[in-house]
Amino acid sequence: MTHLHAGLSAETTEKARLELNENPDTLHQDIQQVRDMIVTRPDIGFLRTDDDFILRFLRARKFDQVETFRLLAQYFQFRQQNLDMFQSFKVDDPGIKRALMDGFPGVLETPDQHGRKILILFASNWDQSRNSFTDILRAILLSLEVLIENPELQINGFILIIDWSNFSFKQASKLTPNILKLAIEGLQDSFPARFGGIHFVNQPWYIHAMYTIIKPFLKDKTRKRIFLHGNNLNSLHQLIQPECLPSEFGGTLPPYDMGIWARTLLGPDYNDETEYTLTYDALHVRENCGGGGGGDKDMMK
């Protein structure tokens, strides 16, 4: 077995073979063929091209090498086109830190029944005087960067649940088409994660209207994975077992502690508003973040 499969369970290795067309015998060849395409895009700075990094893109695109390279190129192109978003892309950046401390995103410790990591957003917690939408998006992207280091999650993927309870029309008015498009480009088109479902619960009518606005920007595959449950938690439970969910979503787990993920990234004294020294690079040694392995710190500058 290649070192790229180290730490994977036999079940997940088999899942990668069946669902993602992953073949351990041709893994290095597949990676190299994607790497060889880099010369075709001299306009893009590919700041990281190691085997582990390219492999997560192959898994995200089921080992279709052309689609894999397209996603890899879009990943770096998105960062080049939005330099301000990634100028200080680390947990001690004040904007990212505030968003994390306010629960954007929440990350459940228990995966769903398919091994997918569950991210949750309580939309009404968005204090628009405290957090910009861009900083919330940056905090979500940084969290995904940490989580995607885990090869099991590269294969199993993620679930996103957004609870719109008490999300006001005034708050919704700040969700302009431009910033929603930015989020779609960052998450759907430019990040190597497999999203198995995006679930809206308790959404008011104006969120339905917002969804109509963003629908043209969504790929067919993405549209099919967005579920609008309203107040019907039973339909949510048909897709995600209650044993995997906190009580806010009708699950059997205790209420979600909004500080869990922030403490994981920021350290035990995360309530201290002084400057932090822990950066994204140091997170690679934190096993409880959901993954290990090295990274190119220049990529995150």
CSV table of C-alpha atoms in Angstrom, one decimal:
chain,number,residue,atom,x,y,z
A,1,MET,CA,0.0,0.0,0.0
A,2,THR,CA,1.3,3.5,-0.9
A,3,HIS,CA,2.2,5.9,1.9
A,4,LEU,CA,-0.7,8.1,0.5
A,5,HIS,CA,-3.1,5.5,1.9
A,6,ALA,CA,-1.5,5.5,5.4
A,7,GLY,CA,-4.0,5.9,8.1
A,8,LEU,CA,-7.0,5.0,5.9
A,9,SER,CA,-9.3,2.3,7.2
A,10,ALA,CA,-9.9,-0.7,4.9
A,11,GLU,CA,-13.5,0.3,4.6
A,12,THR,CA,-12.6,3.8,3.4
A,13,THR,CA,-10.0,2.5,1.0
A,14,GLU,CA,-12.6,0.3,-0.6
A,15,LYS,CA,-15.0,3.2,-0.7
A,16,ALA,CA,-12.4,5.3,-2.6
A,17,ARG,CA,-12.0,2.5,-5.1
A,18,LEU,CA,-15.7,1.9,-5.7
A,19,GLU,CA,-17.0,5.5,-5.5
A,20,LEU,CA,-14.0,7.6,-6.6
A,21,ASN,CA,-12.2,5.2,-9.1
A,22,GLU,CA,-9.1,5.3,-6.9
A,23,ASN,CA,-6.5,2.7,-7.8
A,24,PRO,CA,-3.5,2.3,-5.5
A,25,ASP,CA,-1.5,0.8,-8.3
A,26,THR,CA,-1.8,3.9,-10.5
A,27,LEU,CA,-2.0,6.6,-7.8
A,28,HIS,CA,1.5,8.1,-8.5
A,29,GLN,CA,0.9,8.0,-12.2
A,30,ASP,CA,-2.5,9.7,-11.8
A,31,ILE,CA,-0.9,12.4,-9.7
A,32,GLN,CA,1.9,13.0,-12.1
A,33,GLN,CA,-0.4,13.3,-15.1
A,34,VAL,CA,-2.2,16.1,-13.3
A,35,ARG,CA,1.1,17.8,-12.3
A,36,ASP,CA,2.2,17.6,-15.9
A,37,MET,CA,-0.7,19.8,-17.0
A,38,ILE,CA,0.5,22.8,-14.9
A,39,VAL,CA,2.7,24.0,-17.8
A,40,THR,CA,-0.5,24.7,-19.8
A,41,ARG,CA,-1.4,27.5,-17.3
A,42,PRO,CA,1.6,29.8,-16.9
A,43,ASP,CA,-0.8,32.6,-15.9
A,44,ILE,CA,-1.4,30.8,-12.5
A,45,GLY,CA,1.0,30.5,-9.7
A,46,PHE,CA,0.7,26.9,-8.5
A,47,LEU,CA,2.1,27.4,-5.0
A,48,ARG,CA,1.8,23.8,-3.9
A,49,THR,CA,2.1,20.7,-6.1
A,50,ASP,CA,3.1,17.8,-3.8
A,51,ASP,CA,1.5,14.4,-4.0
A,52,ASP,CA,-0.7,14.7,-0.9
A,53,PHE,CA,-2.1,18.0,-2.1
A,54,ILE,CA,-2.9,17.0,-5.7
A,55,LEU,CA,-4.5,13.8,-4.4
A,56,ARG,CA,-7.3,15.6,-2.6
A,57,PHE,CA,-8.2,17.3,-5.9
A,58,LEU,CA,-8.3,13.9,-7.7
A,59,ARG,CA,-10.6,12.5,-5.0
A,60,ALA,CA,-12.8,15.6,-5.3
A,61,ARG,CA,-13.3,14.9,-9.0
A,62,LYS,CA,-13.4,11.1,-8.9
A,63,PHE,CA,-10.0,10.8,-10.6
A,64,ASP,CA,-11.1,12.5,-13.8
A,65,GLN,CA,-7.7,14.1,-14.5
A,66,VAL,CA,-9.0,16.9,-16.7
A,67,GLU,CA,-11.6,17.9,-14.2
A,68,THR,CA,-9.1,17.6,-11.4
A,69,PHE,CA,-6.7,20.0,-13.1
A,70,ARG,CA,-9.5,22.4,-13.8
A,71,LEU,CA,-10.4,22.4,-10.1
A,72,LEU,CA,-6.7,22.8,-9.1
A,73,ALA,CA,-6.3,25.7,-11.4
A,74,GLN,CA,-9.5,27.4,-10.1
A,75,TYR,CA,-8.3,26.9,-6.5
A,76,PHE,CA,-5.2,29.0,-7.1
A,77,GLN,CA,-6.9,31.4,-9.5
A,78,PHE,CA,-9.6,32.2,-7.0
A,79,ARG,CA,-6.9,33.1,-4.5
A,80,GLN,CA,-5.1,35.2,-7.0
A,81,GLN,CA,-8.3,37.1,-7.9
A,82,ASN,CA,-9.3,37.7,-4.3
A,83,LEU,CA,-5.9,38.5,-2.7
A,84,ASP,CA,-7.5,40.6,0.0
A,85,MET,CA,-9.3,37.5,1.3
A,86,PHE,CA,-6.1,35.5,1.7
A,87,GLN,CA,-3.7,38.3,2.7
A,88,SER,CA,-3.9,37.2,6.4
A,89,PHE,CA,-5.4,33.8,6.0
A,90,LYS,CA,-4.7,32.4,9.5
A,91,VAL,CA,-6.7,31.9,12.7
A,92,ASP,CA,-5.2,34.9,14.5
A,93,ASP,CA,-6.4,37.3,11.9
A,94,PRO,CA,-8.9,39.4,13.8
A,95,GLY,CA,-11.8,39.0,11.3
A,96,ILE,CA,-11.4,35.2,11.1
A,97,LYS,CA,-10.9,34.9,14.8
A,98,ARG,CA,-14.2,36.8,15.6
A,99,ALA,CA,-16.1,34.7,13.1
A,100,LEU,CA,-14.8,31.5,14.6
A,101,MET,CA,-15.6,32.6,18.1
A,102,ASP,CA,-19.2,33.4,17.0
A,103,GLY,CA,-19.6,29.9,15.6
A,104,PHE,CA,-18.9,30.4,11.9
A,105,PRO,CA,-18.7,27.6,11.3
A,106,GLY,CA,-19.7,25.0,13.8
A,107,VAL,CA,-18.1,21.6,13.3
A,108,LEU,CA,-19.7,18.6,14.9
A,109,GLU,CA,-17.4,16.0,16.4
A,110,THR,CA,-19.7,13.1,15.4
A,111,PRO,CA,-19.8,12.4,11.6
A,112,ASP,CA,-23.0,11.3,9.9
A,113,GLN,CA,-23.8,7.7,9.2
A,114,HIS,CA,-21.7,7.8,6.0
A,115,GLY,CA,-18.6,9.2,7.7
A,116,ARG,CA,-19.1,12.8,6.4
A,117,LYS,CA,-18.1,15.7,8.7
A,118,ILE,CA,-21.1,17.9,9.6
A,119,LEU,CA,-20.6,21.7,9.5
A,120,ILE,CA,-23.4,23.8,10.9
A,121,LEU,CA,-24.3,27.5,10.6
A,122,PHE,CA,-26.8,29.3,12.9
A,123,ALA,CA,-27.5,32.2,10.5
A,124,SER,CA,-29.2,34.4,13.1
A,125,ASN,CA,-25.9,34.6,15.1
A,126,TRP,CA,-24.5,36.8,12.4
A,127,ASP,CA,-23.9,40.2,14.1
A,128,GLN,CA,-23.3,42.4,11.0
A,129,SER,CA,-21.7,45.1,13.1
A,130,ARG,CA,-19.1,42.5,14.3
A,131,ASN,CA,-18.5,40.2,11.3
A,132,SER,CA,-18.4,40.9,7.6
A,133,PHE,CA,-19.8,38.2,5.3
A,134,THR,CA,-16.3,38.0,3.8
A,135,ASP,CA,-14.7,37.2,7.2
A,136,ILE,CA,-17.3,34.5,7.8
A,137,LEU,CA,-16.5,33.0,4.4
A,138,ARG,CA,-12.8,33.2,5.2
A,139,ALA,CA,-13.3,31.4,8.5
A,140,ILE,CA,-15.3,28.6,6.7
A,141,LEU,CA,-12.6,28.2,4.0
A,142,LEU,CA,-9.8,28.1,6.6
A,143,SER,CA,-11.8,25.5,8.6
A,144,LEU,CA,-12.1,23.4,5.5
A,145,GLU,CA,-8.4,23.7,4.8
A,146,VAL,CA,-7.7,22.3,8.2
A,147,LEU,CA,-10.3,19.5,7.9
A,148,ILE,CA,-9.4,18.5,4.3
A,149,GLU,CA,-5.9,17.5,5.6
A,150,ASN,CA,-7.7,14.3,6.9
A,151,PRO,CA,-7.7,11.7,4.0
A,152,GLU,CA,-10.8,10.1,5.4
A,153,LEU,CA,-12.7,13.4,4.9
A,154,GLN,CA,-11.3,13.7,1.4
A,155,ILE,CA,-13.1,10.5,0.6
A,156,ASN,CA,-16.2,10.7,2.8
A,157,GLY,CA,-16.8,14.4,2.4
A,158,PHE,CA,-18.9,17.0,4.2
A,159,ILE,CA,-22.5,17.9,5.1
A,160,LEU,CA,-23.5,21.5,5.7
A,161,ILE,CA,-26.6,22.4,7.7
A,162,ILE,CA,-27.8,26.0,7.8
A,163,ASP,CA,-30.4,26.9,10.4
A,164,TRP,CA,-32.2,30.1,9.4
A,165,SER,CA,-34.3,30.4,12.6
A,166,ASN,CA,-34.8,34.1,13.6
A,167,PHE,CA,-32.7,35.3,10.6
A,168,SER,CA,-34.3,38.7,10.0
A,169,PHE,CA,-35.2,40.3,6.7
A,170,LYS,CA,-32.7,43.0,7.5
A,171,GLN,CA,-29.9,40.5,7.9
A,172,ALA,CA,-30.9,38.8,4.6
A,173,SER,CA,-30.8,42.1,2.8
A,174,LYS,CA,-27.0,42.1,3.3
A,175,LEU,CA,-26.7,38.9,1.3
A,176,THR,CA,-26.2,40.6,-2.1
A,177,PRO,CA,-25.8,38.6,-5.3
A,178,ASN,CA,-22.2,39.6,-5.5
A,179,ILE,CA,-21.2,38.2,-2.1
A,180,LEU,CA,-23.3,35.1,-2.6
A,181,LYS,CA,-21.6,34.6,-6.0
A,182,LEU,CA,-18.2,34.9,-4.2
A,183,ALA,CA,-19.2,32.2,-1.7
A,184,ILE,CA,-20.3,29.9,-4.5
A,185,GLU,CA,-17.1,30.4,-6.4
A,186,GLY,CA,-15.0,29.8,-3.3
A,187,LEU,CA,-16.9,26.6,-2.1
A,188,GLN,CA,-18.4,25.0,-5.2
A,189,ASP,CA,-15.9,25.9,-7.9
A,190,SER,CA,-12.6,26.3,-6.2
A,191,PHE,CA,-12.3,23.9,-3.2
A,192,PRO,CA,-11.4,20.2,-3.2
A,193,ALA,CA,-14.2,19.0,-0.9
A,194,ARG,CA,-17.0,16.6,-1.6
A,195,PHE,CA,-20.3,18.1,-0.3
A,196,GLY,CA,-22.8,15.3,0.1
A,197,GLY,CA,-25.6,17.7,1.1
A,198,ILE,CA,-26.5,21.3,1.9
A,199,HIS,CA,-29.5,21.4,4.2
A,200,PHE,CA,-31.6,24.5,4.9
A,201,VAL,CA,-33.9,24.3,8.0
A,202,ASN,CA,-36.4,26.8,9.4
A,203,GLN,CA,-35.9,29.1,6.3
A,204,PRO,CA,-38.3,32.0,5.9
A,205,TRP,CA,-39.8,33.0,2.6
A,206,TYR,CA,-37.1,35.5,1.8
A,207,ILE,CA,-34.4,32.8,2.0
A,208,HIS,CA,-36.4,30.9,-0.7
A,209,ALA,CA,-36.2,34.1,-2.7
A,210,MET,CA,-32.5,34.3,-2.2
A,211,TYR,CA,-32.1,30.7,-3.3
A,212,THR,CA,-33.9,31.6,-6.5
A,213,ILE,CA,-31.3,34.4,-7.1
A,214,ILE,CA,-28.3,32.1,-6.7
A,215,LYS,CA,-29.7,29.1,-8.5
A,216,PRO,CA,-28.3,30.1,-11.9
A,217,PHE,CA,-24.8,30.1,-10.4
A,218,LEU,CA,-25.1,26.5,-9.1
A,219,LYS,CA,-24.1,23.4,-11.0
A,220,ASP,CA,-26.7,20.8,-11.5
A,221,LYS,CA,-24.9,18.5,-9.1
A,222,THR,CA,-25.0,21.1,-6.4
A,223,ARG,CA,-28.7,21.9,-7.0
A,224,LYS,CA,-29.6,18.3,-6.5
A,225,ARG,CA,-27.8,18.3,-3.1
A,226,ILE,CA,-29.5,21.3,-1.7
A,227,PHE,CA,-32.5,20.4,0.5
A,228,LEU,CA,-35.0,22.9,1.8
A,229,HIS,CA,-36.6,21.3,4.8
A,230,GLY,CA,-38.4,24.3,6.4
A,231,ASN,CA,-39.7,23.2,9.8
A,232,ASN,CA,-39.9,19.6,8.8
A,233,LEU,CA,-37.0,18.0,10.7
A,234,ASN,CA,-38.3,14.5,9.9
A,235,SER,CA,-37.2,15.0,6.3
A,236,LEU,CA,-33.8,16.1,7.6
A,237,HIS,CA,-33.6,12.9,9.7
A,238,GLN,CA,-34.4,10.7,6.6
A,239,LEU,CA,-31.0,11.9,5.3
A,240,ILE,CA,-29.0,12.4,8.5
A,241,GLN,CA,-29.7,10.1,11.4
A,242,PRO,CA,-30.8,11.8,14.6
A,243,GLU,CA,-28.0,10.0,16.5
A,244,CYS,CA,-25.5,12.2,14.5
A,245,LEU,CA,-27.3,15.5,15.3
A,246,PRO,CA,-27.5,17.9,18.3
A,247,SER,CA,-30.8,18.6,19.9
A,248,GLU,CA,-31.2,21.9,18.0
A,249,PHE,CA,-31.9,19.7,14.9
A,250,GLY,CA,-34.1,17.2,16.7
A,251,GLY,CA,-31.1,14.9,17.3
A,252,THR,CA,-30.2,12.9,20.3
A,253,LEU,CA,-26.8,14.6,21.0
A,254,PRO,CA,-26.6,17.4,23.5
A,255,PRO,CA,-27.0,21.0,22.3
A,256,TYR,CA,-24.1,22.2,20.2
A,257,ASP,CA,-21.3,24.0,22.2
A,258,MET,CA,-20.5,27.0,19.9
A,259,GLY,CA,-17.0,27.2,21.2
A,260,ILE,CA,-15.8,23.7,20.4
A,261,TRP,CA,-14.4,24.4,17.0
A,262,ALA,CA,-13.0,27.8,17.9
A,263,ARG,CA,-11.2,26.3,20.9
A,264,THR,CA,-9.8,23.6,18.6
A,265,LEU,CA,-8.3,26.2,16.3
A,266,LEU,CA,-7.5,29.1,18.7
A,267,GLY,CA,-6.4,27.1,21.7
A,268,PRO,CA,-7.9,26.8,25.2
A,269,ASP,CA,-7.7,30.6,26.0
A,270,TYR,CA,-9.6,31.6,22.9
A,271,ASN,CA,-11.7,34.1,24.8
A,272,ASP,CA,-8.6,36.3,25.3
A,273,GLU,CA,-8.9,39.1,22.8
A,274,THR,CA,-5.1,39.6,22.7
A,275,GLU,CA,-3.1,38.7,19.6
A,276,TYR,CA,-2.6,35.0,18.9
A,277,THR,CA,0.6,33.5,17.7
A,278,LEU,CA,-0.9,30.2,16.5
A,279,THR,CA,-1.2,30.2,12.7
A,280,TYR,CA,-2.5,27.8,10.1
A,281,ASP,CA,0.9,26.2,9.9
A,282,ALA,CA,0.9,25.1,13.5
A,283,LEU,CA,-2.4,23.4,13.1
A,284,HIS,CA,-0.9,20.6,11.2
A,285,VAL,CA,0.4,19.1,14.5
A,286,ARG,CA,-3.1,19.2,16.0
A,287,GLU,CA,-4.5,15.7,15.6
A,288,ASN,CA,-7.9,16.8,17.0
A,289,CYS,CA,-8.4,19.1,14.0
A,290,GLY,CA,-9.2,16.1,11.9
A,291,GLY,CA,-6.0,15.6,10.1
A,292,GLY,CA,-2.2,15.7,10.0
A,293,GLY,CA,0.5,16.1,7.5
A,294,GLY,CA,2.5,18.9,6.1
A,295,GLY,CA,1.6,21.9,4.1
A,296,ASP,CA,3.1,24.8,2.2
A,297,LYS,CA,2.9,27.7,4.5
A,298,ASP,CA,3.6,30.2,1.7
A,299,MET,CA,0.3,29.1,0.1
A,300,MET,CA,-1.6,30.4,3.1
A,301,LYS,CA,0.1,33.8,3.2
